[in-house]
mmCIF file of C-alpha atoms and ligand atoms in Angstrom:
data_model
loop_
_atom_site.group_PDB
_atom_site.id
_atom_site.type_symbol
_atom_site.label_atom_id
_atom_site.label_comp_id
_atom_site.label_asym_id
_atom_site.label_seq_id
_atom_site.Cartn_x
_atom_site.Cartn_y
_atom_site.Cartn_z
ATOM 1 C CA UNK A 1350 26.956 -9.929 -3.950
ATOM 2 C CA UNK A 1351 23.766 -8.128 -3.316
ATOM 3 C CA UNK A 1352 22.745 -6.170 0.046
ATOM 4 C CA UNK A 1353 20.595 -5.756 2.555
ATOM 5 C CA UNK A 1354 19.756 -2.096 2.739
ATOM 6 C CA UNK A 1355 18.494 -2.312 6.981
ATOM 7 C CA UNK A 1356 20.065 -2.560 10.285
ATOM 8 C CA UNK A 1357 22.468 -4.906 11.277
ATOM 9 C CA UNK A 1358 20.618 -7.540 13.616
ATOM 10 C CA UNK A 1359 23.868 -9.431 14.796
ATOM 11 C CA UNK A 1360 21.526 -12.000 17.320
ATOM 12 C CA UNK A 1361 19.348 -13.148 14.315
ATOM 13 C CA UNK A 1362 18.507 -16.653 14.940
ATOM 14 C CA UNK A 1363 20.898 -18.579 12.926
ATOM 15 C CA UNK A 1364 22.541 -21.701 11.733
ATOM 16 C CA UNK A 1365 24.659 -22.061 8.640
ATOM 17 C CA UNK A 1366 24.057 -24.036 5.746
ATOM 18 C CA UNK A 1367 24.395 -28.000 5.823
ATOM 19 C CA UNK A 1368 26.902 -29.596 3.815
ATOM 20 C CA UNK A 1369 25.126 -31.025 1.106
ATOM 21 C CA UNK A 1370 22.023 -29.020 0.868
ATOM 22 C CA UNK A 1371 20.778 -27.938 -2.878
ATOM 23 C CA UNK A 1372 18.170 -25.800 -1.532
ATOM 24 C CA UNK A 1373 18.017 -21.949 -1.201
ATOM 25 C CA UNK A 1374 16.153 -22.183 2.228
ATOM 26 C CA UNK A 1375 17.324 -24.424 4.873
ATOM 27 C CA UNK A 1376 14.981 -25.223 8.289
ATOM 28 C CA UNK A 1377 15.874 -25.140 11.737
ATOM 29 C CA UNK A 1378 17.070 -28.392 13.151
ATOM 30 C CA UNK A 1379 14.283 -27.990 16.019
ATOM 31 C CA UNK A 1380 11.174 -26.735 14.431
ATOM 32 C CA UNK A 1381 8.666 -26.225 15.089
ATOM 33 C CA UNK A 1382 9.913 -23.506 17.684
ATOM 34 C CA UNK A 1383 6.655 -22.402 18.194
ATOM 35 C CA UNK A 1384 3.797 -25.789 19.570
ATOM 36 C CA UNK A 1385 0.240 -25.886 18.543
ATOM 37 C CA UNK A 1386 -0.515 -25.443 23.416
ATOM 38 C CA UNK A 1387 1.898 -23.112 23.322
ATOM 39 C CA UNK A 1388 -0.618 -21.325 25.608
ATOM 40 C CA UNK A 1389 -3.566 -22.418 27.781
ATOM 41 C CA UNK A 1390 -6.430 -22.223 25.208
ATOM 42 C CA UNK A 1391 -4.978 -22.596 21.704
ATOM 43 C CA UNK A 1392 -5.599 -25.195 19.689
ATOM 44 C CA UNK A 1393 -2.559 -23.894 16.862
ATOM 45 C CA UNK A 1394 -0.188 -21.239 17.065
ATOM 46 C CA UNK A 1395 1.006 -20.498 13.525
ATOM 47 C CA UNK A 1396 0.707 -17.822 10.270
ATOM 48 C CA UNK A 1397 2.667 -15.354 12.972
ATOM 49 C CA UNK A 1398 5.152 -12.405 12.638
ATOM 50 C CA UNK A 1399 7.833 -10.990 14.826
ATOM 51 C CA UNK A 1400 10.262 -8.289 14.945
ATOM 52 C CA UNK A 1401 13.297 -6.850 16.615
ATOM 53 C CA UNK A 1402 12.131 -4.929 19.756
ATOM 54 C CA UNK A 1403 14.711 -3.480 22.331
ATOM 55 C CA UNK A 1404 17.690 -6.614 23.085
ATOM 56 C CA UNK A 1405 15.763 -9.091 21.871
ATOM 57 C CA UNK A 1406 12.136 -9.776 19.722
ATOM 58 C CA UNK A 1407 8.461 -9.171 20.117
ATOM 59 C CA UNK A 1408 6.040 -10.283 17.785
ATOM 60 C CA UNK A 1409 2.066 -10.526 17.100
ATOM 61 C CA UNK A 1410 1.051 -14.487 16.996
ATOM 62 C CA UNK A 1411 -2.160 -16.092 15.437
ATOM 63 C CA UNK A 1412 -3.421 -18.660 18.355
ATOM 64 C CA UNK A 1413 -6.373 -20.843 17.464
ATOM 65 C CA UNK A 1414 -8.055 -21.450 20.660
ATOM 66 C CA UNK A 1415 -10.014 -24.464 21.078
ATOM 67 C CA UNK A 1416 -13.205 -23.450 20.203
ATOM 68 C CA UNK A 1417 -11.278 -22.755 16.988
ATOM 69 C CA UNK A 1418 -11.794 -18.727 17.021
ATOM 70 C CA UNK A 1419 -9.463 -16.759 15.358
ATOM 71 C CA UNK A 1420 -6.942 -13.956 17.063
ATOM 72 C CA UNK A 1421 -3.900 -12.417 17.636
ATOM 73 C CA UNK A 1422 -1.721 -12.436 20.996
ATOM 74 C CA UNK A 1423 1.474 -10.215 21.387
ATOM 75 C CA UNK A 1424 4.413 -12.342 22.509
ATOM 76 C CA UNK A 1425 8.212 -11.769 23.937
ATOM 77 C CA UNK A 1426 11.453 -13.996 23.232
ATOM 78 C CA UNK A 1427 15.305 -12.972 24.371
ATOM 79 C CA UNK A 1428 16.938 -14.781 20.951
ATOM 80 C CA UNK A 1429 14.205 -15.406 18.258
ATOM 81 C CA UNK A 1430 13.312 -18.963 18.954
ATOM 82 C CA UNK A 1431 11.823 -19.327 22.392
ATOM 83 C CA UNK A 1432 8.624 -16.991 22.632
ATOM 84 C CA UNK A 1433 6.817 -16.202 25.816
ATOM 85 C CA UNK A 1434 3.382 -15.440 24.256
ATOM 86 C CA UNK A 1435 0.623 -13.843 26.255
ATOM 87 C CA UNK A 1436 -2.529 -15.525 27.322
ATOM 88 C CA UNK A 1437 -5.122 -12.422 26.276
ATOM 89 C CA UNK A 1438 -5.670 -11.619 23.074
ATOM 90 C CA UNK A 1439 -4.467 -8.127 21.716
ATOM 91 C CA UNK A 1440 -7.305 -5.664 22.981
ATOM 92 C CA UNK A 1441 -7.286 -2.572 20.973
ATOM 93 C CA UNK A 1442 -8.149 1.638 21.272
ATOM 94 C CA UNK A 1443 -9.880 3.324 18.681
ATOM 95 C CA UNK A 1444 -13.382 3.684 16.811
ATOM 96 C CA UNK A 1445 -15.471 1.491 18.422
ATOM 97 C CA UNK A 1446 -17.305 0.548 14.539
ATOM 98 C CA UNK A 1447 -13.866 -0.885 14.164
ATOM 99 C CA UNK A 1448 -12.492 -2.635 17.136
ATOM 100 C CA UNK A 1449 -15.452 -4.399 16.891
ATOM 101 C CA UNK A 1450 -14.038 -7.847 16.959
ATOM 102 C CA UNK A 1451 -15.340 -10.695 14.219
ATOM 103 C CA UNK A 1452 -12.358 -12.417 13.689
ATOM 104 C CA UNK A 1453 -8.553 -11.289 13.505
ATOM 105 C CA UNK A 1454 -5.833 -14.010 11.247
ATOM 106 C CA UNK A 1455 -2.579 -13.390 9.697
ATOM 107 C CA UNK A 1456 -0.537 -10.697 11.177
ATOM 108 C CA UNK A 1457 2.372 -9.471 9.582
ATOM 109 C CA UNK A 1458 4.521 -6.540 12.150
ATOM 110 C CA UNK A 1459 6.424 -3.795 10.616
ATOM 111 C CA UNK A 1460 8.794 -0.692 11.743
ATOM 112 C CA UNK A 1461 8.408 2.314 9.708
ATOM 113 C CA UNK A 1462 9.831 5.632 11.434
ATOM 114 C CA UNK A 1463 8.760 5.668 14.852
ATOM 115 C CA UNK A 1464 6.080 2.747 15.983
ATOM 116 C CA UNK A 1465 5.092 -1.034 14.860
ATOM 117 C CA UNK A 1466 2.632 -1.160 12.395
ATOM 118 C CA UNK A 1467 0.183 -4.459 12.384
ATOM 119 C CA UNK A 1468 -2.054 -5.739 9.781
ATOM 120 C CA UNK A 1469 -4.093 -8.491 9.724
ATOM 121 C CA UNK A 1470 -7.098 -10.135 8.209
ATOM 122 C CA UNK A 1471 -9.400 -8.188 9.618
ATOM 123 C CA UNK A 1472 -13.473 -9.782 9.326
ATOM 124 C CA UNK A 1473 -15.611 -6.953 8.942
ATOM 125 C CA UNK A 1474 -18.747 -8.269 7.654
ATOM 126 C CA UNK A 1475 -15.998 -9.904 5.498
ATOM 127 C CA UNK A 1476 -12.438 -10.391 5.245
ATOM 128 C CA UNK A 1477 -10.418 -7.217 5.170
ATOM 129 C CA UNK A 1478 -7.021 -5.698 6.133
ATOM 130 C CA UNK A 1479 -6.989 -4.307 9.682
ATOM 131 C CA UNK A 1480 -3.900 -1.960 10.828
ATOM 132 C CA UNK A 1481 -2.956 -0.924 14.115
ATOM 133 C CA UNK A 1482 0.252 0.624 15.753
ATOM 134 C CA UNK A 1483 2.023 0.072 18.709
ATOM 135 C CA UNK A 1484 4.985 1.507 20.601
ATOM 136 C CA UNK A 1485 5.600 -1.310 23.227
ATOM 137 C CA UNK A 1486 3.786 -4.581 22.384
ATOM 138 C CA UNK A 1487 1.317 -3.347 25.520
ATOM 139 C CA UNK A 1488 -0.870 -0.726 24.055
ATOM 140 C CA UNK A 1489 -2.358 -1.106 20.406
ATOM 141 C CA UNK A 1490 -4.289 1.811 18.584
ATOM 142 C CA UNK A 1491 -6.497 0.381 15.541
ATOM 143 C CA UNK A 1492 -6.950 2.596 12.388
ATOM 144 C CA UNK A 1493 -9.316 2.193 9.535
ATOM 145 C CA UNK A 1494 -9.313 -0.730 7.944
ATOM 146 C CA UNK A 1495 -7.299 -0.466 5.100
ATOM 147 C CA UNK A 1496 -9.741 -1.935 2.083
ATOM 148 C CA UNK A 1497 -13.144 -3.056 1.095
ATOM 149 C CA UNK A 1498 -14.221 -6.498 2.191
ATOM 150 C CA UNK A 1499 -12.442 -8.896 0.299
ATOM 151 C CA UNK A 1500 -8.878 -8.865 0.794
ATOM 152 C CA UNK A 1501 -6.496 -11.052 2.580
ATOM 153 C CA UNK A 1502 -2.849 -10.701 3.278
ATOM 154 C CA UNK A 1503 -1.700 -6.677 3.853
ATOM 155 C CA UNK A 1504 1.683 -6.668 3.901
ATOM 156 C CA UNK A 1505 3.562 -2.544 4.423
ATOM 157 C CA UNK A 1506 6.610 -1.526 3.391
ATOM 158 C CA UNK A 1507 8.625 -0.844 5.856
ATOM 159 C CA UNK A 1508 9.387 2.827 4.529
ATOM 160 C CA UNK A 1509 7.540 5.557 2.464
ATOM 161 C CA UNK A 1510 8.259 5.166 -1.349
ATOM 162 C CA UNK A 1511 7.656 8.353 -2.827
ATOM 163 C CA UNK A 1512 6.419 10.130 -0.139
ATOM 164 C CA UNK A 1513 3.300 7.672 0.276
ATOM 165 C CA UNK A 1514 2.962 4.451 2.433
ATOM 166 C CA UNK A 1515 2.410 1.352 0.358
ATOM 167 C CA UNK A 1516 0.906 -1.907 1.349
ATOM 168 C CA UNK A 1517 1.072 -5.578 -1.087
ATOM 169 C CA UNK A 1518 -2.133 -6.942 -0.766
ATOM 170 C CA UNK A 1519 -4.229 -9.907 -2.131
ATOM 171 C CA UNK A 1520 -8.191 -8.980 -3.051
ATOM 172 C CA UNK A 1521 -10.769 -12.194 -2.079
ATOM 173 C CA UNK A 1522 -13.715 -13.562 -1.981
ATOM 174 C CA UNK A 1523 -16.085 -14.692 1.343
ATOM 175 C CA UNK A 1524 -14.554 -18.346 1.391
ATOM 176 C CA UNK A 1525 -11.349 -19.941 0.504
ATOM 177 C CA UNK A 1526 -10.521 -18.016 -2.272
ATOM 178 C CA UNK A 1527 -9.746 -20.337 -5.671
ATOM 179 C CA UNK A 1528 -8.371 -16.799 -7.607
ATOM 180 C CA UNK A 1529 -5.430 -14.308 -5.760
ATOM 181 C CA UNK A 1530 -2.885 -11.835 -7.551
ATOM 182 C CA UNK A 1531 -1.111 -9.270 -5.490
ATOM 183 C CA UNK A 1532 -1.728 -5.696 -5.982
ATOM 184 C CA UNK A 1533 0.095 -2.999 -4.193
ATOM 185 C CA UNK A 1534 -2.147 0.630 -2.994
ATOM 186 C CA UNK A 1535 -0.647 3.664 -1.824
ATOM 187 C CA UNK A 1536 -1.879 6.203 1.114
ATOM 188 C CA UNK A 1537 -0.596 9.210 2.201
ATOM 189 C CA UNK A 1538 -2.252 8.615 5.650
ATOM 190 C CA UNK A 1539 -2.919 5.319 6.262
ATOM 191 C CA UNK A 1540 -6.655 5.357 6.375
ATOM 192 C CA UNK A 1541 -6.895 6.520 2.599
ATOM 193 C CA UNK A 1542 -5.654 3.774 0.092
ATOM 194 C CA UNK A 1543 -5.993 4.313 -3.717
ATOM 195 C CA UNK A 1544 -3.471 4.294 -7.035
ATOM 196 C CA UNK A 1545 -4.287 0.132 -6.895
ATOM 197 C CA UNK A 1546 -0.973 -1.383 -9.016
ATOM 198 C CA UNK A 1547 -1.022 -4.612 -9.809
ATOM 199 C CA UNK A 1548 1.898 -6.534 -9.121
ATOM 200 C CA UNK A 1549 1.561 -10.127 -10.437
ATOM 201 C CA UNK A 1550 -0.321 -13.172 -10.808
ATOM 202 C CA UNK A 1551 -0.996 -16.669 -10.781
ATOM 203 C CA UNK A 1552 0.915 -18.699 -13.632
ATOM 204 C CA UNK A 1553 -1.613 -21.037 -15.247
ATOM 205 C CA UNK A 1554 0.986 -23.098 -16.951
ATOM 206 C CA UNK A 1555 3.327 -26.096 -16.587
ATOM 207 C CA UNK A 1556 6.179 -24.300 -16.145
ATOM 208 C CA UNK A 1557 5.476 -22.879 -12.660
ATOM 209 C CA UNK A 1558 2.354 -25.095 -11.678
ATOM 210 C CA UNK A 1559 2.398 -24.393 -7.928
ATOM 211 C CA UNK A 1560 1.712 -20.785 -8.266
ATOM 212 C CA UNK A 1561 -1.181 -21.949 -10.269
ATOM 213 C CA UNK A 1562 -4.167 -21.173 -8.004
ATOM 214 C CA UNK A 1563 -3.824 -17.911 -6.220
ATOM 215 C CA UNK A 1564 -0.498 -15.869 -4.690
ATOM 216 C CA UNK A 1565 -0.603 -13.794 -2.129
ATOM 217 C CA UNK A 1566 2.571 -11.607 -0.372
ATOM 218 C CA UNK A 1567 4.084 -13.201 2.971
ATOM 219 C CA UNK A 1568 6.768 -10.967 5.756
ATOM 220 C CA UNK A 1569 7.649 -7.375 5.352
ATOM 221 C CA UNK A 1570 9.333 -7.047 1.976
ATOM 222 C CA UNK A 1571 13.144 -7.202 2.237
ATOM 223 C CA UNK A 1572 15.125 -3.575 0.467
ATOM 224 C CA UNK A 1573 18.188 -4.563 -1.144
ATOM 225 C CA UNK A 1574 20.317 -2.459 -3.117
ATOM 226 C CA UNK A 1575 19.095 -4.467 -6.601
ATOM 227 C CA UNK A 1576 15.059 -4.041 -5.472
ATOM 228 C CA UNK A 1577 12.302 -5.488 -2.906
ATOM 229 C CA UNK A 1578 13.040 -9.000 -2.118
ATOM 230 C CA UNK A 1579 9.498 -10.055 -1.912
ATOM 231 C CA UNK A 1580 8.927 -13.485 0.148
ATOM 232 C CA UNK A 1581 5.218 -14.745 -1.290
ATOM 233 C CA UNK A 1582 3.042 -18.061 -0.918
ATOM 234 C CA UNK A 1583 1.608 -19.472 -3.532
ATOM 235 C CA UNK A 1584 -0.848 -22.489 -3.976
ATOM 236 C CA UNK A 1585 -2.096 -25.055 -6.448
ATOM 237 C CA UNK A 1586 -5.216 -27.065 -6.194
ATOM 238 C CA UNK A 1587 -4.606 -30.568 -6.176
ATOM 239 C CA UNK A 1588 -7.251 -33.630 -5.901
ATOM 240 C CA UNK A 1589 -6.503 -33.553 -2.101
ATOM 241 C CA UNK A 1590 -6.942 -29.963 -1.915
ATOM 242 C CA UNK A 1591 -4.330 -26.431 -1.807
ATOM 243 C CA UNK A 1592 -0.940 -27.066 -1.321
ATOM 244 C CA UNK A 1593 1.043 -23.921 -0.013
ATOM 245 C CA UNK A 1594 4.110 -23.105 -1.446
ATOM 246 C CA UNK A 1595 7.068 -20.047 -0.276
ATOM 247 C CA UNK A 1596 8.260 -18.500 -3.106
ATOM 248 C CA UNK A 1597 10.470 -15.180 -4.347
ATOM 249 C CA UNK A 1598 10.191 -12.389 -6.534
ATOM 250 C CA UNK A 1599 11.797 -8.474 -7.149
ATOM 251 C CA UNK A 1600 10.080 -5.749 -7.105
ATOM 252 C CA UNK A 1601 11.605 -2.505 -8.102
ATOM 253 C CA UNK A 1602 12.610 0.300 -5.821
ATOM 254 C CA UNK A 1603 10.509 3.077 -6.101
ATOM 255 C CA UNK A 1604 7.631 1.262 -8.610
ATOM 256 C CA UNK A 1605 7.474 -2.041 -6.375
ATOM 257 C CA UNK A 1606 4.127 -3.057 -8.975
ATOM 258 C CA UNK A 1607 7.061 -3.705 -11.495
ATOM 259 C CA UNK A 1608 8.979 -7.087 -11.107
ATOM 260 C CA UNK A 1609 12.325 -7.495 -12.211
ATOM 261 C CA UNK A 1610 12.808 -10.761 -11.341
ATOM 262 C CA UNK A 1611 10.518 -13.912 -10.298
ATOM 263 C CA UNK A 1612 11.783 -17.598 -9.338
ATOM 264 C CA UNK A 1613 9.993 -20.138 -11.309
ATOM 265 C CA UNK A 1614 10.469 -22.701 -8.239
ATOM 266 C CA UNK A 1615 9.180 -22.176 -4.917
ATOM 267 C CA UNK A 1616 12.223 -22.181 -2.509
ATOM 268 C CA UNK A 1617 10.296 -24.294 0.898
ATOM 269 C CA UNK A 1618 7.244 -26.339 0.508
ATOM 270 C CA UNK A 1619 5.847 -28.890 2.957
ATOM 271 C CA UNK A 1620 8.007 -31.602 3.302
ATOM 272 C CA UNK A 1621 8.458 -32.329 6.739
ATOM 273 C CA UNK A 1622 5.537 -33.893 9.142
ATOM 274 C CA UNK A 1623 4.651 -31.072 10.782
ATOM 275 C CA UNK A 1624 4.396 -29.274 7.394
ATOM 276 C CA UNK A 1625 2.088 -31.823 5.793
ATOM 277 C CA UNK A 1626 0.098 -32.920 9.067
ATOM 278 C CA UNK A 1627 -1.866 -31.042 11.141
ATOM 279 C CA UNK A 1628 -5.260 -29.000 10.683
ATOM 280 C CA UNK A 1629 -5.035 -28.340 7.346
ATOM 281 C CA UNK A 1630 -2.434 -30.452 5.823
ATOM 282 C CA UNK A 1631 0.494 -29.363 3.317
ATOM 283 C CA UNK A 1632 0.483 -25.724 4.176
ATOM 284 C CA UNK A 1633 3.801 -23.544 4.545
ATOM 285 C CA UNK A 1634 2.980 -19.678 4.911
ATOM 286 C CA UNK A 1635 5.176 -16.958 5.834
ATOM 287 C CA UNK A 1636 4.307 -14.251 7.555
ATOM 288 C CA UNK A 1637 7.464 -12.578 8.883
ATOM 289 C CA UNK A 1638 11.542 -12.240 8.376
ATOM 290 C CA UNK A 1639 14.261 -11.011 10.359
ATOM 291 C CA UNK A 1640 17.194 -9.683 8.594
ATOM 292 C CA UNK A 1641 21.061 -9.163 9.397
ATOM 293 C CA UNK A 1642 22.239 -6.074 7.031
ATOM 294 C CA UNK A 1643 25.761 -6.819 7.825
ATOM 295 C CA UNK A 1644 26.072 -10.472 6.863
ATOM 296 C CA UNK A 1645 22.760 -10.522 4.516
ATOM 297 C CA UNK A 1646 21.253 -13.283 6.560
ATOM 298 C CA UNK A 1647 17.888 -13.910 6.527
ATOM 299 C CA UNK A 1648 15.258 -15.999 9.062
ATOM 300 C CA UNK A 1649 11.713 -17.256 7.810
ATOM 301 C CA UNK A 1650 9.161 -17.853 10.456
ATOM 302 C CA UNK A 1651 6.094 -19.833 8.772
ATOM 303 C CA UNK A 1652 2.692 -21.181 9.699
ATOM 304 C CA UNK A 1653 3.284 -25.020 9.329
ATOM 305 C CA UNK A 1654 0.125 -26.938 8.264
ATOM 306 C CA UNK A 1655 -2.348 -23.785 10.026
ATOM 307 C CA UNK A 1656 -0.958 -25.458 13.339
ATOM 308 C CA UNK A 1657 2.638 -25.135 14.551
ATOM 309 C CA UNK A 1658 5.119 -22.356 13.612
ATOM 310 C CA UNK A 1659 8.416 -23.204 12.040
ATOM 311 C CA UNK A 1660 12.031 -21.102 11.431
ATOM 312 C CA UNK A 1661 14.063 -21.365 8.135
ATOM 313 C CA UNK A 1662 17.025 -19.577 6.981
ATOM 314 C CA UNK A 1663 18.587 -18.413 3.795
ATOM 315 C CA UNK A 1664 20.456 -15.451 2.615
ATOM 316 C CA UNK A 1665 20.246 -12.244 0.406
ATOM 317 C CA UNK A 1666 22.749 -13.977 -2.143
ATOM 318 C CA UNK A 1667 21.143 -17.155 -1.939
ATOM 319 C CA UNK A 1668 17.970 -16.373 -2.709
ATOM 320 C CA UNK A 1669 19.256 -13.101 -5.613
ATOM 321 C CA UNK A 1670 21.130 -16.616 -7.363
ATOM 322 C CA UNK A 1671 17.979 -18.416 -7.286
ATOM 323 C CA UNK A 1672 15.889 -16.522 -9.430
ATOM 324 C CA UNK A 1673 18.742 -15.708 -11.516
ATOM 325 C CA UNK A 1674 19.283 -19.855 -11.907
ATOM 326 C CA UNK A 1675 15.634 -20.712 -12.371
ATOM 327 C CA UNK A 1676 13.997 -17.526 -14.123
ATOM 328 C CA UNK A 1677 10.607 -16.862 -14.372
ATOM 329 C CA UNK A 1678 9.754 -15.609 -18.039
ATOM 330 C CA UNK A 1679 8.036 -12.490 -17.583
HETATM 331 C C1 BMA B 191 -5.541 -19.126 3.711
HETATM 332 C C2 BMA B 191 -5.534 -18.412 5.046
HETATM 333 C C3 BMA B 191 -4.372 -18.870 5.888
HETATM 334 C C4 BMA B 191 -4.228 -20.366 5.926
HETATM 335 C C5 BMA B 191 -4.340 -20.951 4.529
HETATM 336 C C6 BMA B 191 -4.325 -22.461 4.515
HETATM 337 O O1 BMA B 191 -6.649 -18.786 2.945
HETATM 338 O O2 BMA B 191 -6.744 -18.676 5.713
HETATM 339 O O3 BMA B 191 -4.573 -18.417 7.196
HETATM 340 O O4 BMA B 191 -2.977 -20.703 6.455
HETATM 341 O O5 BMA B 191 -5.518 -20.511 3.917
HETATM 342 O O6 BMA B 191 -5.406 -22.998 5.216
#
């Protein structure tokens, strides 16, 4: 039995197991919670995050409008599955050289200490990471962006690890990236990122072909008392273009570029219609998890073909006995 190191979170959206089921990750029998009009002007709502926030959840959604620009809307929900999500995007304070808007994808939310951190794809004269913090879901204050143009995918850890703030990250190019690995960069501040780890890689062989293309991390990485439970998607290239895959790995505790442990299947790909239909077909990608310390329960929200927003559930154990079954040599 492994565990959750985190608060217990007793009205985590749940549902058990079906009878039957040989897979470590099991959807929602009503996804996709989250509907491609879920407001006025977007055209998808999907690739989203959320968190616990006072009874219930807040969260920071990606909403397509319908002249297909890219941005990020705070929304509101009592138990995890209905979401009241606002109608303006996220305005934010700071340096005007950076809230600057271009384009803003991706978000992932995370708690560390005292405030909500967000990060995001951030264009500034290219993709980068963009971070902001917010107390309420009302008010957002943008920082620095984290990196250089390219990078996608900035994912925190949702505590200091040696004193430092650390961030998972995947380096790009301009376009739809055909390489990805995941390094992870430490800052003492937040603005300053440096000591670039990396973490791991694509696997260009038979043995694990849907990682083949690029990797990049997903939600907030999960502490356990064995490591970082590290949710990640990963993608091959196929004649009819990427497929996105969800898969797992563990990182170590206080070196999270070291991984103990790597699943050599994913554990959720698109099978489902709204997984392999929609504006950009066969495409699961999470973004955020909500976990329950006490019972080591854990709840997946994922962009579903870059146009609806699904839940899926698994559990500490579950997904620990999954790598351990189908190993990764590395
Ligand atoms: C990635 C990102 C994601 C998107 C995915 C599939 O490069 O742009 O937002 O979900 O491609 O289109």
């Amino acid at each position: 039995m492994s565990k959750i190191i985190g608060n217990a979170l007793p009205n985590i959206p749940w549902q058990e197991k079906p009878a039957g089921c040989n897979s470590p990750v099991w959807r929602y029998t009503n996804n996709p919670i989250i509907k491609r009009d879920a407001i006025p002007s977007s055209n998808s709502v999907f690739n989203s995050a959320v968190v616990p926030f006072k009874d219930g959840f807040a969260g920071v959604f990606r909403c397509d409008s319908k002249s297909v620009s890219m941005d990020i809307f705070a929304g509101f929900s009592k138990d995890g599955i209905n979401w009241e999500i606002n109608h303006t995007p996220i305005v934010f304070e700071g340096d005007e050289e950076i809230t600057k808007r271009e384009y803003r994808y991706d978000p992932r939310v995370c708690f560390i200490e005292d405030r909500y951190y967000i990060t995001w794809c951030n264009g500034y004269h290219g993709p980068t990471i963009g971070i902001a913090y917010t107390f309420d879901f009302e008010k957002f204050y943008q920082l620095e962006n984290a990196f250089l143009p390219y990078n996608r995918n900035g994912v925190l850890f949702p505590r200091k690890i040696g004193g430092n703030y650390m961030m998972v990250s995947r380096p790009s190019d301009t376009g739809h990236t055909p390489f990805g690995d995941i390094f992870c960069s430490t800052s003492p501040d937040l603005t300053f990122w440096g000591k670039h780890r990396y973490v791991m890689g694509t696997i260009n062989d038979d043995c694990s072909a849907w990682q083949s293309k690029k990797i990049g991390p997903g939600p907030i990485p999960i502490e356990t008392d064995e490591g970082w439970l590290m949710i990640y998607h990963g993608v091959i290239n196929t004649c009819n273009g990427f497929v996105y895959r969800i898969g797992v790995a563990l990182l170590d505790l206080e070196k999270p570029w070291i991984v103990k442990a790597r699943s050599r299947n994913y554990i959720l790909g698109p099978q489902e219609i709204y997984e392999c239909v929609g504006d950009v077909p066969n495409v699961t990608f999470p973004c955020a998890a909500l976990t329950d310390a006490e019972t080591g329960r854990i709840a997946i929200y994922y962009g579903c073909a870059d146009t609806v927003t699904g839940l899926a559930f698994t559990t500490v154990d579950e997904l620990m006995n999954y790598m351990k079954e189908n190993p990764l040599e590395i």
